[in-house]
CSV table of N, CA, C and O in Angstrom, one decimal:
chain,number,residue,atom,x,y,z
A,1,GLN,N,-30.9,8.6,-64.2
A,1,GLN,CA,-31.0,7.9,-63.3
A,1,GLN,C,-30.9,6.7,-63.2
A,1,GLN,O,-31.5,5.6,-64.3
A,2,VAL,N,-30.6,6.0,-61.8
A,2,VAL,CA,-30.1,4.6,-62.1
A,2,VAL,C,-30.9,3.9,-60.9
A,2,VAL,O,-30.6,4.4,-59.9
A,3,GLN,N,-31.8,2.7,-61.2
A,3,GLN,CA,-32.2,2.2,-60.4
A,3,GLN,C,-32.2,1.3,-60.4
A,3,GLN,O,-31.2,-0.1,-61.2
A,4,LEU,N,-31.7,0.4,-58.9
A,4,LEU,CA,-31.2,-0.7,-58.1
A,4,LEU,C,-32.4,-1.7,-57.8
A,4,LEU,O,-32.8,-0.9,-56.9
A,5,VAL,N,-32.2,-2.7,-57.7
A,5,VAL,CA,-33.0,-3.7,-57.2
A,5,VAL,C,-32.6,-5.1,-56.9
A,5,VAL,O,-31.7,-6.0,-57.6
A,6,GLU,N,-32.0,-5.4,-55.7
A,6,GLU,CA,-31.2,-6.5,-55.1
A,6,GLU,C,-32.4,-8.0,-55.1
A,6,GLU,O,-33.5,-7.5,-54.5
A,7,SER,N,-31.6,-8.5,-54.9
A,7,SER,CA,-33.0,-10.3,-55.0
A,7,SER,C,-31.4,-11.1,-54.3
A,7,SER,O,-30.4,-10.5,-54.3
A,8,GLY,N,-32.4,-12.1,-53.6
A,8,GLY,CA,-31.6,-12.8,-53.0
A,8,GLY,C,-31.2,-13.4,-51.8
A,8,GLY,O,-30.8,-14.2,-51.5
A,9,GLY,N,-31.5,-12.3,-51.0
A,9,GLY,CA,-31.4,-12.6,-49.5
A,9,GLY,C,-32.6,-13.7,-49.0
A,9,GLY,O,-33.7,-14.3,-49.7
A,10,GLY,N,-31.8,-13.8,-47.7
A,10,GLY,CA,-32.7,-15.1,-46.9
A,10,GLY,C,-32.0,-15.4,-46.1
A,10,GLY,O,-31.1,-15.1,-45.5
A,11,LEU,N,-32.7,-16.7,-45.8
A,11,LEU,CA,-32.4,-17.2,-44.1
A,11,LEU,C,-31.3,-18.7,-44.3
A,11,LEU,O,-31.8,-19.2,-45.6
A,12,VAL,N,-30.2,-18.9,-43.7
A,12,VAL,CA,-29.4,-19.3,-43.9
A,12,VAL,C,-28.4,-20.0,-42.9
A,12,VAL,O,-28.0,-19.3,-42.2
A,13,GLN,N,-28.0,-21.5,-42.4
A,13,GLN,CA,-27.4,-21.9,-41.8
A,13,GLN,C,-26.0,-21.3,-41.7
A,13,GLN,O,-25.5,-21.2,-42.9
A,14,ALA,N,-25.5,-20.8,-40.9
A,14,ALA,CA,-23.9,-20.8,-40.2
A,14,ALA,C,-22.9,-21.9,-41.7
A,14,ALA,O,-23.3,-23.3,-41.6
A,15,GLY,N,-22.6,-21.2,-42.2
A,15,GLY,CA,-21.3,-22.7,-42.9
A,15,GLY,C,-22.3,-22.8,-44.8
A,15,GLY,O,-20.9,-23.0,-45.7
A,16,GLY,N,-23.3,-21.8,-44.2
A,16,GLY,CA,-24.0,-22.3,-45.7
A,16,GLY,C,-23.7,-20.8,-47.1
A,16,GLY,O,-22.9,-20.0,-46.6
A,17,SER,N,-24.1,-21.1,-48.0
A,17,SER,CA,-24.3,-19.7,-48.9
A,17,SER,C,-26.0,-19.2,-49.5
A,17,SER,O,-26.5,-19.6,-49.4
A,18,LEU,N,-25.2,-18.3,-49.9
A,18,LEU,CA,-26.4,-17.6,-51.1
A,18,LEU,C,-25.7,-16.6,-51.8
A,18,LEU,O,-24.6,-16.1,-51.8
A,19,ARG,N,-26.3,-16.3,-52.9
A,19,ARG,CA,-25.9,-15.2,-53.9
A,19,ARG,C,-26.9,-14.6,-54.3
A,19,ARG,O,-27.8,-14.5,-54.4
A,20,LEU,N,-26.7,-13.3,-54.3
A,20,LEU,CA,-27.0,-12.0,-54.5
A,20,LEU,C,-27.0,-11.3,-55.2
A,20,LEU,O,-25.7,-11.3,-55.9
A,21,SER,N,-28.1,-10.9,-56.2
A,21,SER,CA,-28.3,-10.1,-57.0
A,21,SER,C,-28.3,-8.9,-57.3
A,21,SER,O,-29.6,-8.5,-56.4
A,22,CYS,N,-27.9,-8.0,-58.2
A,22,CYS,CA,-27.9,-6.2,-58.3
A,22,CYS,C,-28.4,-5.7,-59.7
A,22,CYS,O,-27.5,-6.4,-60.4
A,23,ALA,N,-30.1,-5.6,-60.3
A,23,ALA,CA,-30.0,-5.2,-61.5
A,23,ALA,C,-30.1,-4.1,-61.4
A,23,ALA,O,-31.1,-3.6,-61.1
A,24,ALA,N,-29.3,-3.3,-62.1
A,24,ALA,CA,-28.9,-2.2,-62.5
A,24,ALA,C,-30.2,-1.7,-63.8
A,24,ALA,O,-29.9,-2.2,-65.1
A,25,SER,N,-30.6,-0.5,-63.9
A,25,SER,CA,-31.5,-0.3,-64.6
A,25,SER,C,-31.2,-0.2,-66.2
A,25,SER,O,-31.2,-0.2,-67.5
A,26,ILE,N,-30.3,1.1,-65.8
A,26,ILE,CA,-29.1,1.4,-67.1
A,26,ILE,C,-27.6,1.3,-66.6
A,26,ILE,O,-27.2,1.1,-65.4
A,27,ARG,N,-26.7,1.4,-67.6
A,27,ARG,CA,-25.4,1.3,-67.1
A,27,ARG,C,-24.8,2.8,-67.9
A,27,ARG,O,-25.2,2.5,-69.2
A,28,THR,N,-24.1,4.0,-66.8
A,28,THR,CA,-24.0,4.7,-67.5
A,28,THR,C,-22.2,5.2,-67.8
A,28,THR,O,-21.7,4.3,-67.0
A,29,PHE,N,-21.9,5.9,-68.5
A,29,PHE,CA,-20.1,6.1,-68.6
A,29,PHE,C,-19.9,6.4,-67.2
A,29,PHE,O,-18.4,6.2,-66.8
A,30,ARG,N,-20.3,7.2,-66.4
A,30,ARG,CA,-19.7,7.9,-65.5
A,30,ARG,C,-20.2,7.0,-64.0
A,30,ARG,O,-19.4,7.4,-63.3
A,31,ASN,N,-21.0,6.5,-64.2
A,31,ASN,CA,-21.2,5.8,-63.0
A,31,ASN,C,-21.0,4.0,-63.2
A,31,ASN,O,-21.9,3.3,-63.6
A,32,ASN,N,-19.6,3.7,-63.4
A,32,ASN,CA,-19.2,3.7,-63.3
A,32,ASN,C,-18.6,1.7,-62.6
A,32,ASN,O,-17.9,0.7,-62.5
A,33,VAL,N,-18.7,2.4,-61.3
A,33,VAL,CA,-18.5,1.4,-60.5
A,33,VAL,C,-20.1,0.5,-59.4
A,33,VAL,O,-20.6,1.8,-59.0
A,34,MET,N,-20.1,-0.8,-59.3
A,34,MET,CA,-21.5,-1.1,-58.7
A,34,MET,C,-20.4,-1.3,-57.2
A,34,MET,O,-19.5,-2.4,-57.2
A,35,GLY,N,-21.3,-1.3,-56.1
A,35,GLY,CA,-20.9,-1.9,-54.7
A,35,GLY,C,-21.5,-2.4,-54.0
A,35,GLY,O,-23.1,-2.5,-54.4
A,36,TRP,N,-21.1,-3.6,-53.5
A,36,TRP,CA,-22.6,-3.8,-51.9
A,36,TRP,C,-21.7,-3.4,-51.1
A,36,TRP,O,-20.8,-3.3,-50.4
A,37,PHE,N,-23.0,-3.0,-50.1
A,37,PHE,CA,-22.6,-2.6,-48.7
A,37,PHE,C,-23.5,-3.4,-47.3
A,37,PHE,O,-24.9,-4.2,-48.3
A,38,ARG,N,-23.5,-3.5,-46.6
A,38,ARG,CA,-24.5,-3.9,-45.6
A,38,ARG,C,-24.7,-3.0,-44.0
A,38,ARG,O,-23.5,-2.7,-43.9
A,39,GLN,N,-25.7,-3.5,-43.3
A,39,GLN,CA,-25.7,-2.8,-42.6
A,39,GLN,C,-26.7,-3.1,-41.7
A,39,GLN,O,-27.6,-4.1,-41.7
A,40,SER,N,-26.1,-3.9,-40.2
A,40,SER,CA,-27.0,-4.4,-39.1
A,40,SER,C,-27.3,-3.4,-38.3
A,40,SER,O,-26.8,-2.1,-38.4
A,41,PRO,N,-28.3,-3.6,-37.1
A,41,PRO,CA,-28.9,-3.0,-36.0
A,41,PRO,C,-28.0,-2.3,-35.3
A,41,PRO,O,-27.3,-3.2,-35.0
A,42,GLY,N,-28.1,-0.8,-35.5
A,42,GLY,CA,-26.8,-0.5,-34.4
A,42,GLY,C,-25.4,0.0,-34.6
A,42,GLY,O,-24.6,0.2,-33.8
A,43,LYS,N,-25.4,-0.3,-36.1
A,43,LYS,CA,-24.2,-0.6,-36.9
A,43,LYS,C,-24.1,0.8,-37.8
A,43,LYS,O,-25.5,0.9,-38.6
A,44,GLU,N,-22.8,1.1,-38.0
A,44,GLU,CA,-22.8,2.1,-39.9
A,44,GLU,C,-23.4,0.8,-40.5
A,44,GLU,O,-23.3,0.0,-40.5
A,45,ARG,N,-23.8,1.6,-41.9
A,45,ARG,CA,-23.1,1.4,-42.8
A,45,ARG,C,-21.9,0.7,-43.6
A,45,ARG,O,-21.0,1.3,-43.8
A,46,GLU,N,-21.4,-1.0,-43.7
A,46,GLU,CA,-20.5,-1.0,-43.7
A,46,GLU,C,-19.8,-1.7,-45.6
A,46,GLU,O,-20.9,-2.4,-46.1
A,47,PHE,N,-18.9,-0.9,-46.4
A,47,PHE,CA,-18.2,-1.2,-46.9
A,47,PHE,C,-17.7,-3.0,-47.2
A,47,PHE,O,-17.2,-3.7,-46.5
A,48,ILE,N,-18.5,-3.9,-48.2
A,48,ILE,CA,-17.8,-5.3,-48.3
A,48,ILE,C,-16.8,-5.9,-49.5
A,48,ILE,O,-16.1,-6.2,-49.6
A,49,ALA,N,-18.0,-4.8,-51.4
A,49,ALA,CA,-17.0,-5.4,-52.3
A,49,ALA,C,-17.4,-4.4,-53.3
A,49,ALA,O,-18.7,-3.7,-52.7
A,50,ALA,N,-15.8,-4.2,-54.2
A,50,ALA,CA,-16.8,-3.1,-54.9
A,50,ALA,C,-16.6,-3.5,-56.5
A,50,ALA,O,-15.1,-4.3,-56.6
A,51,ILE,N,-17.5,-3.7,-57.9
A,51,ILE,CA,-16.3,-3.7,-58.7
A,51,ILE,C,-16.7,-2.9,-60.2
A,51,ILE,O,-17.9,-2.2,-59.8
A,52,THR,N,-15.8,-2.7,-61.1
A,52,THR,CA,-15.9,-2.3,-62.3
A,52,THR,C,-16.3,-2.3,-63.2
A,52,THR,O,-16.3,-3.6,-63.7
A,53,TRP,N,-17.7,-1.9,-64.0
A,53,TRP,CA,-18.3,-2.1,-65.3
A,53,TRP,C,-17.1,-2.7,-66.7
A,53,TRP,O,-17.0,-3.6,-67.3
A,54,SER,N,-16.7,-1.4,-66.4
A,54,SER,CA,-15.2,-1.5,-67.7
A,54,SER,C,-14.4,-2.3,-67.5
A,54,SER,O,-13.9,-3.3,-69.1
A,55,THR,N,-13.7,-2.6,-66.3
A,55,THR,CA,-12.7,-3.7,-66.1
A,55,THR,C,-12.9,-5.1,-65.8
A,55,THR,O,-11.9,-5.7,-65.8
A,56,GLY,N,-13.6,-4.8,-64.7
A,56,GLY,CA,-13.3,-6.0,-63.6
A,56,GLY,C,-12.8,-5.9,-62.7
A,56,GLY,O,-12.9,-7.0,-61.9
A,57,ASN,N,-12.4,-4.8,-62.5
A,57,ASN,CA,-11.4,-4.9,-61.2
A,57,ASN,C,-12.6,-4.2,-60.2
A,57,ASN,O,-13.2,-4.3,-60.2
A,58,THR,N,-11.5,-5.4,-58.9
A,58,THR,CA,-12.8,-6.0,-57.7
A,58,THR,C,-12.0,-5.2,-56.4
A,58,THR,O,-10.3,-4.9,-56.8
A,59,LEU,N,-12.7,-5.1,-55.2
A,59,LEU,CA,-12.2,-4.4,-54.2
A,59,LEU,C,-12.9,-4.6,-53.5
A,59,LEU,O,-14.3,-5.3,-52.9
A,60,TYR,N,-12.2,-5.8,-52.3
A,60,TYR,CA,-13.0,-6.2,-51.2
A,60,TYR,C,-12.4,-5.8,-49.7
A,60,TYR,O,-11.5,-5.5,-49.6
A,61,THR,N,-13.3,-5.7,-48.7
A,61,THR,CA,-12.8,-5.6,-47.3
A,61,THR,C,-12.6,-6.9,-46.3
A,61,THR,O,-13.0,-8.1,-47.3
A,62,ASP,N,-11.4,-6.5,-45.5
A,62,ASP,CA,-11.2,-7.5,-45.4
A,62,ASP,C,-11.5,-8.7,-44.6
A,62,ASP,O,-11.0,-10.3,-44.9
A,63,SER,N,-12.9,-8.4,-43.9
A,63,SER,CA,-13.6,-9.5,-43.0
A,63,SER,C,-14.6,-10.4,-44.9
A,63,SER,O,-14.9,-11.6,-43.9
A,64,VAL,N,-14.2,-10.3,-45.4
A,64,VAL,CA,-15.4,-11.3,-46.2
A,64,VAL,C,-14.3,-11.8,-47.1
A,64,VAL,O,-14.6,-12.7,-48.2
A,65,LYS,N,-12.9,-11.3,-47.8
A,65,LYS,CA,-11.7,-11.8,-48.4
A,65,LYS,C,-11.6,-13.3,-48.4
A,65,LYS,O,-11.7,-13.9,-47.6
A,66,GLY,N,-11.5,-14.4,-49.8
A,66,GLY,CA,-11.9,-15.2,-49.4
A,66,GLY,C,-13.3,-16.5,-49.3
A,66,GLY,O,-13.0,-17.6,-49.1
A,67,ARG,N,-14.3,-15.5,-48.9
A,67,ARG,CA,-15.9,-16.1,-48.4
A,67,ARG,C,-16.5,-15.8,-49.4
A,67,ARG,O,-17.5,-16.4,-50.2
A,68,PHE,N,-15.8,-14.2,-49.8
A,68,PHE,CA,-17.6,-13.5,-50.8
A,68,PHE,C,-16.8,-12.6,-52.2
A,68,PHE,O,-15.2,-13.2,-52.2
A,69,THR,N,-17.4,-13.4,-53.4
A,69,THR,CA,-17.0,-13.5,-54.6
A,69,THR,C,-18.1,-12.0,-55.5
A,69,THR,O,-18.8,-12.2,-55.4
A,70,ILE,N,-17.9,-11.0,-56.1
A,70,ILE,CA,-18.3,-9.8,-56.2
A,70,ILE,C,-18.0,-10.4,-58.3
A,70,ILE,O,-17.2,-10.7,-58.5
A,71,SER,N,-19.4,-9.9,-58.9
A,71,SER,CA,-18.9,-10.5,-60.4
A,71,SER,C,-20.0,-9.4,-61.1
A,71,SER,O,-21.2,-9.4,-60.3
A,72,ARG,N,-19.6,-9.3,-62.9
A,72,ARG,CA,-20.2,-8.7,-63.3
A,72,ARG,C,-21.3,-9.7,-64.2
A,72,ARG,O,-20.6,-10.7,-64.6
A,73,ASP,N,-21.9,-9.4,-65.0
A,73,ASP,CA,-22.7,-9.7,-65.9
A,73,ASP,C,-23.0,-8.5,-67.2
A,73,ASP,O,-24.1,-7.9,-67.0
A,74,TYR,N,-22.0,-8.6,-67.7
A,74,TYR,CA,-22.3,-7.2,-68.6
A,74,TYR,C,-23.3,-6.7,-69.3
A,74,TYR,O,-24.0,-5.5,-68.9
A,75,ALA,N,-23.6,-8.1,-70.0
A,75,ALA,CA,-25.0,-8.1,-71.0
A,75,ALA,C,-26.1,-7.6,-70.2
A,75,ALA,O,-27.2,-7.2,-70.8
A,76,LYS,N,-26.2,-8.3,-69.1
A,76,LYS,CA,-27.4,-8.0,-68.4
A,76,LYS,C,-27.3,-6.7,-67.3
A,76,LYS,O,-28.3,-6.4,-66.1
A,77,ASN,N,-26.7,-6.0,-66.9
A,77,ASN,CA,-26.3,-5.0,-66.2
A,77,ASN,C,-26.4,-5.2,-65.0
A,77,ASN,O,-27.4,-4.9,-64.2
A,78,THR,N,-25.9,-6.6,-64.6
A,78,THR,CA,-26.5,-7.3,-63.4
A,78,THR,C,-24.7,-7.4,-62.5
A,78,THR,O,-23.9,-7.9,-63.5
A,79,VAL,N,-24.9,-6.9,-61.1
A,79,VAL,CA,-24.0,-7.7,-60.4
A,79,VAL,C,-24.7,-8.6,-59.5
A,79,VAL,O,-25.3,-8.5,-58.6
A,80,ASN,N,-23.4,-9.4,-58.9
A,80,ASN,CA,-23.8,-10.9,-58.3
A,80,ASN,C,-22.8,-10.6,-57.2
A,80,ASN,O,-21.5,-10.1,-56.7
A,81,LEU,N,-23.0,-10.8,-55.4
A,81,LEU,CA,-22.4,-11.2,-54.6
A,81,LEU,C,-22.3,-12.6,-53.9
A,81,LEU,O,-23.4,-12.9,-53.5
A,82,GLN,N,-21.6,-13.5,-54.1
A,82,GLN,CA,-21.5,-14.9,-54.3
A,82,GLN,C,-20.9,-15.1,-52.8
A,82,GLN,O,-19.7,-14.2,-52.7
A,83,MET,N,-22.0,-15.4,-51.7
A,83,MET,CA,-21.3,-15.5,-50.2
A,83,MET,C,-21.2,-16.6,-49.8
A,83,MET,O,-22.5,-17.4,-49.7
A,84,ASN,N,-20.2,-17.2,-49.4
A,84,ASN,CA,-19.7,-18.4,-48.8
A,84,ASN,C,-19.3,-18.5,-47.6
A,84,ASN,O,-19.1,-17.5,-46.6
A,85,SER,N,-19.6,-19.5,-46.9
A,85,SER,CA,-19.1,-20.0,-45.7
A,85,SER,C,-19.7,-18.9,-44.7
A,85,SER,O,-18.6,-18.1,-43.9
A,86,LEU,N,-20.9,-18.9,-44.6
A,86,LEU,CA,-21.7,-17.3,-43.6
A,86,LEU,C,-21.5,-17.9,-42.3
A,86,LEU,O,-21.5,-18.7,-42.1
A,87,LYS,N,-21.0,-16.7,-41.6
A,87,LYS,CA,-21.3,-16.5,-40.8
A,87,LYS,C,-22.2,-15.4,-40.0
A,87,LYS,O,-23.2,-15.1,-40.2
A,88,PRO,N,-22.7,-16.4,-38.3
A,88,PRO,CA,-24.3,-15.4,-37.5
A,88,PRO,C,-23.9,-13.6,-38.0
A,88,PRO,O,-24.5,-13.1,-37.9
A,89,GLU,N,-22.5,-12.7,-37.9
A,89,GLU,CA,-22.1,-11.7,-37.4
A,89,GLU,C,-22.7,-11.4,-39.5
A,89,GLU,O,-21.9,-9.6,-39.9
A,90,ASP,N,-22.2,-11.9,-40.4
A,90,ASP,CA,-22.9,-11.3,-41.8
A,90,ASP,C,-24.5,-11.0,-42.0
A,90,ASP,O,-24.7,-10.6,-43.1
A,91,THR,N,-24.9,-11.7,-40.9
A,91,THR,CA,-26.6,-11.3,-40.6
A,91,THR,C,-26.7,-9.8,-41.1
A,91,THR,O,-26.3,-8.9,-40.1
A,92,ALA,N,-27.4,-9.3,-41.8
A,92,ALA,CA,-27.4,-7.3,-41.9
A,92,ALA,C,-28.6,-7.5,-43.0
A,92,ALA,O,-28.9,-8.0,-43.7
A,93,VAL,N,-29.1,-5.9,-43.8
A,93,VAL,CA,-29.4,-6.0,-44.6
A,93,VAL,C,-28.1,-5.7,-46.0
A,93,VAL,O,-27.0,-4.7,-45.3
A,94,TYR,N,-28.2,-6.2,-47.3
A,94,TYR,CA,-27.3,-6.2,-47.8
A,94,TYR,C,-28.1,-5.1,-48.9
A,94,TYR,O,-29.3,-4.7,-49.8
A,95,TYR,N,-27.3,-3.8,-49.4
A,95,TYR,CA,-27.2,-3.0,-49.9
A,95,TYR,C,-26.4,-3.1,-51.7
A,95,TYR,O,-25.3,-2.9,-51.4
A,96,CYS,N,-27.2,-3.1,-52.6
A,96,CYS,CA,-26.3,-2.6,-53.6
A,96,CYS,C,-26.6,-0.9,-54.2
A,96,CYS,O,-27.4,-0.4,-53.7
A,97,ALA,N,-25.3,-0.5,-54.4
A,97,ALA,CA,-25.2,0.8,-55.0
A,97,ALA,C,-24.3,0.7,-56.0
A,97,ALA,O,-23.3,0.3,-57.0
A,98,ALA,N,-23.9,2.2,-57.1
A,98,ALA,CA,-23.3,2.8,-58.5
A,98,ALA,C,-23.3,4.1,-58.0
A,98,ALA,O,-23.8,4.7,-57.1
A,99,GLY,N,-21.7,3.6,-58.4
A,99,GLY,CA,-20.7,5.6,-58.5
A,99,GLY,C,-20.1,5.7,-59.2
A,99,GLY,O,-19.9,4.7,-60.5
A,100,VAL,N,-19.3,6.6,-58.8
A,100,VAL,CA,-18.3,7.1,-59.7
A,100,VAL,C,-17.2,7.3,-59.4
A,100,VAL,O,-15.9,7.0,-60.7
A,101,ARG,N,-16.1,6.3,-58.5
A,101,ARG,CA,-15.4,6.0,-57.9
A,101,ARG,C,-15.6,5.1,-57.3
A,101,ARG,O,-16.3,4.5,-56.2
A,102,MET,N,-14.6,4.2,-57.0
A,102,MET,CA,-13.9,2.9,-56.5
A,102,MET,C,-13.8,3.0,-55.0
A,102,MET,O,-12.4,3.1,-54.7
A,103,VAL,N,-14.8,3.2,-54.0
A,103,VAL,CA,-14.3,3.8,-53.0
A,103,VAL,C,-15.0,3.0,-52.1
A,103,VAL,O,-15.5,2.5,-51.9
A,104,THR,N,-14.4,2.9,-50.8
A,104,THR,CA,-15.1,2.4,-49.4
A,104,THR,C,-15.8,2.7,-48.3
A,104,THR,O,-16.3,2.2,-47.7
A,105,THR,N,-16.2,4.0,-48.3
A,105,THR,CA,-17.1,4.9,-48.1
A,105,THR,C,-18.8,4.7,-48.8
A,105,THR,O,-19.1,3.9,-49.8
A,106,THR,N,-19.3,5.2,-48.2
A,106,THR,CA,-20.5,5.0,-48.9
A,106,THR,C,-21.3,6.5,-49.5
A,106,THR,O,-22.4,6.6,-50.0
A,107,GLY,N,-20.1,6.9,-50.8
A,107,GLY,CA,-20.3,7.7,-51.6
A,107,GLY,C,-20.4,7.2,-52.9
A,107,GLY,O,-19.6,7.6,-53.1
A,108,TYR,N,-21.5,6.8,-52.8
A,108,TYR,CA,-22.0,6.2,-54.0
A,108,TYR,C,-23.3,7.1,-54.8
A,108,TYR,O,-24.1,6.8,-53.4
A,109,GLU,N,-23.8,7.1,-55.6
A,109,GLU,CA,-25.1,8.1,-55.5
A,109,GLU,C,-26.4,7.3,-56.2
A,109,GLU,O,-27.0,7.8,-55.7
A,110,TYR,N,-26.3,6.1,-56.1
A,110,TYR,CA,-28.1,5.6,-56.2
A,110,TYR,C,-27.3,4.1,-55.5
A,110,TYR,O,-26.9,3.2,-55.1
A,111,TRP,N,-28.6,3.8,-55.0
A,111,TRP,CA,-28.6,2.8,-53.8
A,111,TRP,C,-30.3,1.9,-54.6
A,111,TRP,O,-30.8,2.6,-54.7
A,112,GLY,N,-30.0,0.4,-54.2
A,112,GLY,CA,-30.7,0.0,-54.5
A,112,GLY,C,-31.8,0.1,-52.7
A,112,GLY,O,-31.9,0.5,-51.8
A,113,GLN,N,-33.0,-1.0,-52.5
A,113,GLN,CA,-34.0,-0.8,-51.4
A,113,GLN,C,-33.1,-2.0,-50.2
A,113,GLN,O,-33.7,-1.7,-48.9
A,114,GLY,N,-32.5,-3.0,-51.0
A,114,GLY,CA,-31.7,-3.4,-49.8
A,114,GLY,C,-32.6,-5.1,-49.5
A,114,GLY,O,-33.5,-5.2,-50.1
A,115,THR,N,-31.7,-6.4,-49.4
A,115,THR,CA,-32.6,-7.3,-48.5
A,115,THR,C,-31.8,-8.0,-47.6
A,115,THR,O,-30.4,-7.9,-47.3
A,116,GLN,N,-32.8,-8.3,-46.9
A,116,GLN,CA,-32.2,-9.3,-45.8
A,116,GLN,C,-31.3,-10.7,-45.3
A,116,GLN,O,-32.3,-11.9,-46.2
A,117,VAL,N,-30.2,-10.4,-45.1
A,117,VAL,CA,-30.1,-12.0,-45.0
A,117,VAL,C,-29.9,-12.2,-43.8
A,117,VAL,O,-29.2,-11.6,-42.7
A,118,THR,N,-30.1,-13.6,-43.2
A,118,THR,CA,-30.3,-14.0,-41.8
A,118,THR,C,-29.2,-14.8,-42.1
A,118,THR,O,-29.8,-16.2,-42.6
A,119,VAL,N,-28.2,-15.3,-41.1
A,119,VAL,CA,-27.5,-16.6,-41.3
A,119,VAL,C,-28.1,-17.0,-39.4
A,119,VAL,O,-27.3,-16.0,-38.3
A,120,SER,N,-28.3,-18.2,-39.0
A,120,SER,CA,-28.4,-18.7,-38.0
A,120,SER,C,-27.3,-20.1,-37.1
A,120,SER,O,-26.4,-19.8,-38.1
A,121,SER,N,-27.5,-19.7,-35.9
A,121,SER,CA,-25.9,-20.4,-35.6
A,121,SER,C,-26.6,-21.9,-35.7
A,121,SER,O,-27.5,-22.3,-35.2
């Protein structure tokens, strides 16, 4: 079993930055992909970005390209999401996930509890 714990959420003004972290209890050969998702009230859970442990290959949704950066710290089993130029529409609960394939759906095996990000105008 892989346990995931997010941290770093909070309240920030539009145009500001936040850095989210996801700490994984273990890293396995099959759960090679780490992803970030977000969900706001009344909306579906949305893919943001993903990264592979093995090679560091990344994938981003178009709405965050150039603003968000996903990275990994292999030694610490930690994945980060640096969020810059934040907009009010970025307000959501952000979730970390672990899976076997780099996909943009919610088809990941493990999920964290989520951390709230609120961007004020």
